[in-house]
Amino acid sequence: MENEEYETIDLLEVLNAVRQHLAVLILCTLAAAIVGFAVSKFLMTPQYESSALMIVNTRQDTTANVTSDQINSATKLVSTYSIIIKSDTVLQQVINDLGLSLTYSELKDRVTVSAVDDTQVMKITVRSNNPEWARQVCDKITEVSPNVILEAVEAGSVKVISNASIATDPVSPNTMKNTALAGMVGLVLCLAVIFLQVMLDNKINTEEDVAKYLELTVVGVIPEYEGGKKK
């Protein structure tokens, strides 16, 4: 065990290697960022979302005063109503009414129903590469779902408080985010290659390597000249 040798990581050596390859490091980072930008901008299809808001009530008679218990009950009903909205009863009728060339499963994957800040308001969102298509489908869902919900639950009411609108900006891809992530990946990969080169380098290049690996004292260094200049 006394003769067992351990390879240690010389951080200074790694830093020196990074400094020597700084130009390559910057070029790799920029190249990866450019690739990420190009893929996001030209190869990925933009996706748009159209959303509508609906409010859930526990009773159909909305003229009477609403108590806090009724609001809490309506909040709990949002999760139940969201399941009904994404059911084939609602979405299949939407497909039939609009004449969509999608199956129920394909349309379901494009529809999201969620509660707004744990309130009795629920948000219906439809995603598509066509903003007008997303708006039409979202509007049709808000038109079809109230009757289906009332028939299934036999209590309460659902009303639209905000109609779907045409999205002007895509929600994905996020070009800036993808560009930054691609640049980070290029930077990390380049650093990993430099680190491996340092770890796998078993050559004696400097007088410090002689003292470190051979445990010998360096008496002197003979420089090599070529054409009158030191190599």
GROMACS .gro file of C-alpha atoms in nm:
model
  231
    1MET     CA    1   0.000   0.000   0.000
    2GLU     CA    2   0.295   0.231   0.051
    3ASN     CA    3   0.379   0.218  -0.321
    4GLU     CA    4   0.023   0.280  -0.437
    5GLU     CA    5  -0.004   0.603  -0.638
    6TYR     CA    6  -0.310   0.821  -0.671
    7GLU     CA    7  -0.382   1.053  -0.962
    8THR     CA    8  -0.487   1.395  -0.836
    9ILE     CA    9  -0.664   1.667  -1.027
   10ASP     CA   10  -0.452   1.978  -1.064
   11LEU     CA   11  -0.704   2.260  -1.088
   12LEU     CA   12  -0.434   2.504  -1.191
   13GLU     CA   13  -0.340   2.275  -1.479
   14VAL     CA   14  -0.704   2.253  -1.585
   15LEU     CA   15  -0.742   2.631  -1.569
   16ASN     CA   16  -0.428   2.679  -1.775
   17ALA     CA   17  -0.563   2.436  -2.035
   18VAL     CA   18  -0.893   2.628  -2.046
   19ARG     CA   19  -0.704   2.953  -2.091
   20GLN     CA   20  -0.497   2.806  -2.373
   21HIS     CA   21  -0.812   2.683  -2.550
   22LEU     CA   22  -1.021   2.991  -2.471
   23ALA     CA   23  -1.073   3.077  -2.838
   24VAL     CA   24  -1.192   2.723  -2.915
   25LEU     CA   25  -1.420   2.737  -2.612
   26ILE     CA   26  -1.583   3.059  -2.732
   27LEU     CA   27  -1.620   2.929  -3.087
   28CYS     CA   28  -1.786   2.605  -2.969
   29THR     CA   29  -2.029   2.799  -2.750
   30LEU     CA   30  -2.120   3.036  -3.033
   31ALA     CA   31  -2.155   2.751  -3.284
   32ALA     CA   32  -2.388   2.557  -3.053
   33ALA     CA   33  -2.594   2.871  -2.985
   34ILE     CA   34  -2.628   2.939  -3.359
   35VAL     CA   35  -2.742   2.580  -3.416
   36GLY     CA   36  -3.000   2.612  -3.138
   37PHE     CA   37  -3.126   2.940  -3.283
   38ALA     CA   38  -3.150   2.797  -3.636
   39VAL     CA   39  -3.337   2.486  -3.522
   40SER     CA   40  -3.586   2.690  -3.317
   41LYS     CA   41  -3.636   2.951  -3.588
   42PHE     CA   42  -3.652   2.744  -3.903
   43LEU     CA   43  -3.709   2.376  -3.818
   44MET     CA   44  -3.957   2.385  -3.529
   45THR     CA   45  -4.322   2.462  -3.602
   46PRO     CA   46  -4.459   2.755  -3.396
   47GLN     CA   47  -4.742   2.664  -3.158
   48TYR     CA   48  -5.020   2.904  -3.058
   49GLU     CA   49  -5.265   2.892  -2.768
   50SER     CA   50  -5.617   3.029  -2.742
   51SER     CA   51  -5.787   3.042  -2.403
   52ALA     CA   52  -6.132   3.112  -2.262
   53LEU     CA   53  -6.249   3.157  -1.903
   54MET     CA   54  -6.559   2.998  -1.751
   55ILE     CA   55  -6.702   3.043  -1.402
   56VAL     CA   56  -6.850   2.756  -1.204
   57ASN     CA   57  -7.154   2.798  -0.980
   58THR     CA   58  -7.309   2.538  -0.750
   59ARG     CA   59  -7.663   2.650  -0.830
   60GLN     CA   60  -7.841   2.754  -1.144
   61ASP     CA   61  -8.022   3.040  -0.973
   62THR     CA   62  -7.760   3.314  -0.967
   63THR     CA   63  -8.001   3.588  -0.852
   64ALA     CA   64  -7.977   3.487  -0.487
   65ASN     CA   65  -7.689   3.584  -0.262
   66VAL     CA   66  -7.383   3.361  -0.293
   67THR     CA   67  -7.231   3.234   0.032
   68SER     CA   68  -6.868   3.144   0.101
   69ASP     CA   69  -6.964   2.776   0.131
   70GLN     CA   70  -7.109   2.786  -0.219
   71ILE     CA   71  -6.790   2.945  -0.353
   72ASN     CA   72  -6.578   2.676  -0.186
   73SER     CA   73  -6.801   2.406  -0.328
   74ALA     CA   74  -6.778   2.561  -0.674
   75THR     CA   75  -6.400   2.569  -0.646
   76LYS     CA   76  -6.394   2.196  -0.573
   77LEU     CA   77  -6.621   2.133  -0.873
   78VAL     CA   78  -6.366   2.281  -1.116
   79SER     CA   79  -6.161   1.959  -1.119
   80THR     CA   80  -6.476   1.755  -1.182
   81TYR     CA   81  -6.592   1.983  -1.462
   82SER     CA   82  -6.246   1.975  -1.624
   83ILE     CA   83  -6.272   1.596  -1.657
   84ILE     CA   84  -6.613   1.631  -1.820
   85ILE     CA   85  -6.486   1.896  -2.062
   86LYS     CA   86  -6.202   1.668  -2.177
   87SER     CA   87  -6.433   1.368  -2.208
   88ASP     CA   88  -6.532   1.219  -2.543
   89THR     CA   89  -6.888   1.341  -2.487
   90VAL     CA   90  -6.776   1.702  -2.527
   91LEU     CA   91  -6.475   1.674  -2.755
   92GLN     CA   92  -6.633   1.429  -2.996
   93GLN     CA   93  -6.925   1.667  -3.042
   94VAL     CA   94  -6.676   1.948  -3.107
   95ILE     CA   95  -6.507   1.732  -3.371
   96ASN     CA   96  -6.841   1.655  -3.537
   97ASP     CA   97  -6.969   2.014  -3.530
   98LEU     CA   98  -6.650   2.162  -3.675
   99GLY     CA   99  -6.574   1.870  -3.907
  100LEU     CA  100  -6.223   1.826  -3.768
  101SER     CA  101  -5.993   1.563  -3.914
  102LEU     CA  102  -5.872   1.461  -3.568
  103THR     CA  103  -5.948   1.170  -3.342
  104TYR     CA  104  -6.074   1.221  -2.988
  105SER     CA  105  -5.731   1.133  -2.842
  106GLU     CA  106  -5.551   1.378  -3.071
  107LEU     CA  107  -5.785   1.663  -2.977
  108LYS     CA  108  -5.766   1.575  -2.608
  109ASP     CA  109  -5.387   1.616  -2.616
  110ARG     CA  110  -5.433   1.972  -2.744
  111VAL     CA  111  -5.683   2.077  -2.475
  112THR     CA  112  -5.590   2.186  -2.123
  113VAL     CA  113  -5.837   2.272  -1.845
  114SER     CA  114  -5.711   2.423  -1.519
  115ALA     CA  115  -5.832   2.628  -1.224
  116VAL     CA  116  -5.728   2.993  -1.207
  117ASP     CA  117  -5.549   3.054  -0.876
  118ASP     CA  118  -5.764   2.795  -0.692
  119THR     CA  119  -6.083   2.989  -0.763
  120GLN     CA  120  -6.416   2.890  -0.916
  121VAL     CA  121  -6.289   3.018  -1.250
  122MET     CA  122  -6.148   2.760  -1.489
  123LYS     CA  123  -5.934   2.823  -1.794
  124ILE     CA  124  -5.977   2.623  -2.114
  125THR     CA  125  -5.674   2.633  -2.344
  126VAL     CA  126  -5.635   2.488  -2.694
  127ARG     CA  127  -5.294   2.460  -2.863
  128SER     CA  128  -5.234   2.441  -3.238
  129ASN     CA  129  -4.996   2.560  -3.508
  130ASN     CA  130  -5.294   2.755  -3.650
  131PRO     CA  131  -5.412   3.037  -3.417
  132GLU     CA  132  -5.753   3.069  -3.585
  133TRP     CA  133  -5.811   2.693  -3.557
  134ALA     CA  134  -5.727   2.708  -3.186
  135ARG     CA  135  -5.974   2.992  -3.132
  136GLN     CA  136  -6.257   2.816  -3.315
  137VAL     CA  137  -6.208   2.493  -3.121
  138CYS     CA  138  -6.187   2.678  -2.789
  139ASP     CA  139  -6.509   2.868  -2.865
  140LYS     CA  140  -6.688   2.549  -2.963
  141ILE     CA  141  -6.580   2.378  -2.640
  142THR     CA  142  -6.724   2.664  -2.433
  143GLU     CA  143  -7.043   2.639  -2.638
  144VAL     CA  144  -7.088   2.262  -2.604
  145SER     CA  145  -6.959   2.192  -2.252
  146PRO     CA  146  -7.216   2.380  -2.034
  147ASN     CA  147  -7.511   2.168  -2.149
  148VAL     CA  148  -7.312   1.846  -2.112
  149ILE     CA  149  -7.198   1.947  -1.762
  150LEU     CA  150  -7.551   2.036  -1.648
  151GLU     CA  151  -7.685   1.710  -1.785
  152ALA     CA  152  -7.412   1.507  -1.614
  153VAL     CA  153  -7.403   1.686  -1.275
  154GLU     CA  154  -7.771   1.789  -1.268
  155ALA     CA  155  -7.683   2.091  -1.058
  156GLY     CA  156  -7.500   2.419  -1.080
  157SER     CA  157  -7.414   2.622  -1.386
  158VAL     CA  158  -7.118   2.715  -1.603
  159LYS     CA  159  -7.092   3.046  -1.783
  160VAL     CA  160  -6.833   3.198  -2.015
  161ILE     CA  161  -6.674   3.513  -1.872
  162SER     CA  162  -6.402   3.556  -2.134
  163ASN     CA  163  -6.423   3.436  -2.494
  164ALA     CA  164  -6.128   3.291  -2.681
  165SER     CA  165  -5.918   3.527  -2.890
  166ILE     CA  166  -5.664   3.477  -3.169
  167ALA     CA  167  -5.310   3.449  -3.036
  168THR     CA  168  -5.059   3.677  -3.208
  169ASP     CA  169  -4.740   3.540  -3.054
  170PRO     CA  170  -4.643   3.171  -3.043
  171VAL     CA  171  -4.597   3.004  -2.706
  172SER     CA  172  -4.331   2.771  -2.843
  173PRO     CA  173  -4.061   2.731  -2.941
  174ASN     CA  174  -3.889   2.980  -2.711
  175THR     CA  175  -3.610   3.087  -2.944
  176MET     CA  176  -3.409   3.281  -2.687
  177LYS     CA  177  -3.431   3.003  -2.428
  178ASN     CA  178  -3.334   2.734  -2.678
  179THR     CA  179  -3.044   2.944  -2.803
  180ALA     CA  180  -2.913   2.995  -2.449
  181LEU     CA  181  -2.953   2.626  -2.362
  182ALA     CA  182  -2.774   2.518  -2.680
  183GLY     CA  183  -2.488   2.757  -2.602
  184MET     CA  184  -2.461   2.618  -2.249
  185VAL     CA  185  -2.453   2.262  -2.383
  186GLY     CA  186  -2.174   2.355  -2.627
  187LEU     CA  187  -1.979   2.522  -2.346
  188VAL     CA  188  -2.014   2.223  -2.111
  189LEU     CA  189  -1.917   1.972  -2.380
  190CYS     CA  190  -1.610   2.173  -2.478
  191LEU     CA  191  -1.505   2.202  -2.111
  192ALA     CA  192  -1.552   1.827  -2.071
  193VAL     CA  193  -1.323   1.759  -2.369
  194ILE     CA  194  -1.055   1.992  -2.229
  195PHE     CA  195  -1.083   1.826  -1.888
  196LEU     CA  196  -1.044   1.479  -2.039
  197GLN     CA  197  -0.741   1.592  -2.238
  198VAL     CA  198  -0.576   1.712  -1.918
  199MET     CA  199  -0.661   1.395  -1.728
  200LEU     CA  200  -0.547   1.161  -2.005
  201ASP     CA  201  -0.227   1.350  -2.084
  202ASN     CA  202   0.058   1.133  -1.951
  203LYS     CA  203   0.338   1.317  -2.128
  204ILE     CA  204   0.612   1.516  -1.956
  205ASN     CA  205   0.591   1.861  -2.107
  206THR     CA  206   0.750   2.094  -1.850
  207GLU     CA  207   1.009   2.090  -1.574
  208GLU     CA  208   0.723   2.093  -1.325
  209ASP     CA  209   0.606   1.758  -1.470
  210VAL     CA  210   0.954   1.613  -1.407
  211ALA     CA  211   0.939   1.707  -1.041
  212LYS     CA  212   0.580   1.595  -1.008
  213TYR     CA  213   0.582   1.259  -1.183
  214LEU     CA  214   0.949   1.148  -1.164
  215GLU     CA  215   1.020   1.301  -0.823
  216LEU     CA  216   1.350   1.438  -0.951
  217THR     CA  217   1.501   1.778  -0.899
  218VAL     CA  218   1.539   1.982  -1.216
  219VAL     CA  219   1.897   2.107  -1.235
  220GLY     CA  220   1.859   2.305  -1.555
  221VAL     CA  221   1.662   2.350  -1.875
  222ILE     CA  222   1.813   2.348  -2.223
  223PRO     CA  223   1.594   2.555  -2.456
  224GLU     CA  224   1.544   2.449  -2.818
  225TYR     CA  225   1.605   2.712  -3.082
  226GLU     CA  226   1.500   2.709  -3.442
  227GLY     CA  227   1.591   2.988  -3.682
  228GLY     CA  228   1.728   3.199  -3.402
  229LYS     CA  229   1.401   3.186  -3.207
  230LYS     CA  230   1.314   2.984  -2.902
  231LYS     CA  231   1.059   2.706  -2.953
   0.00000   0.00000   0.00000
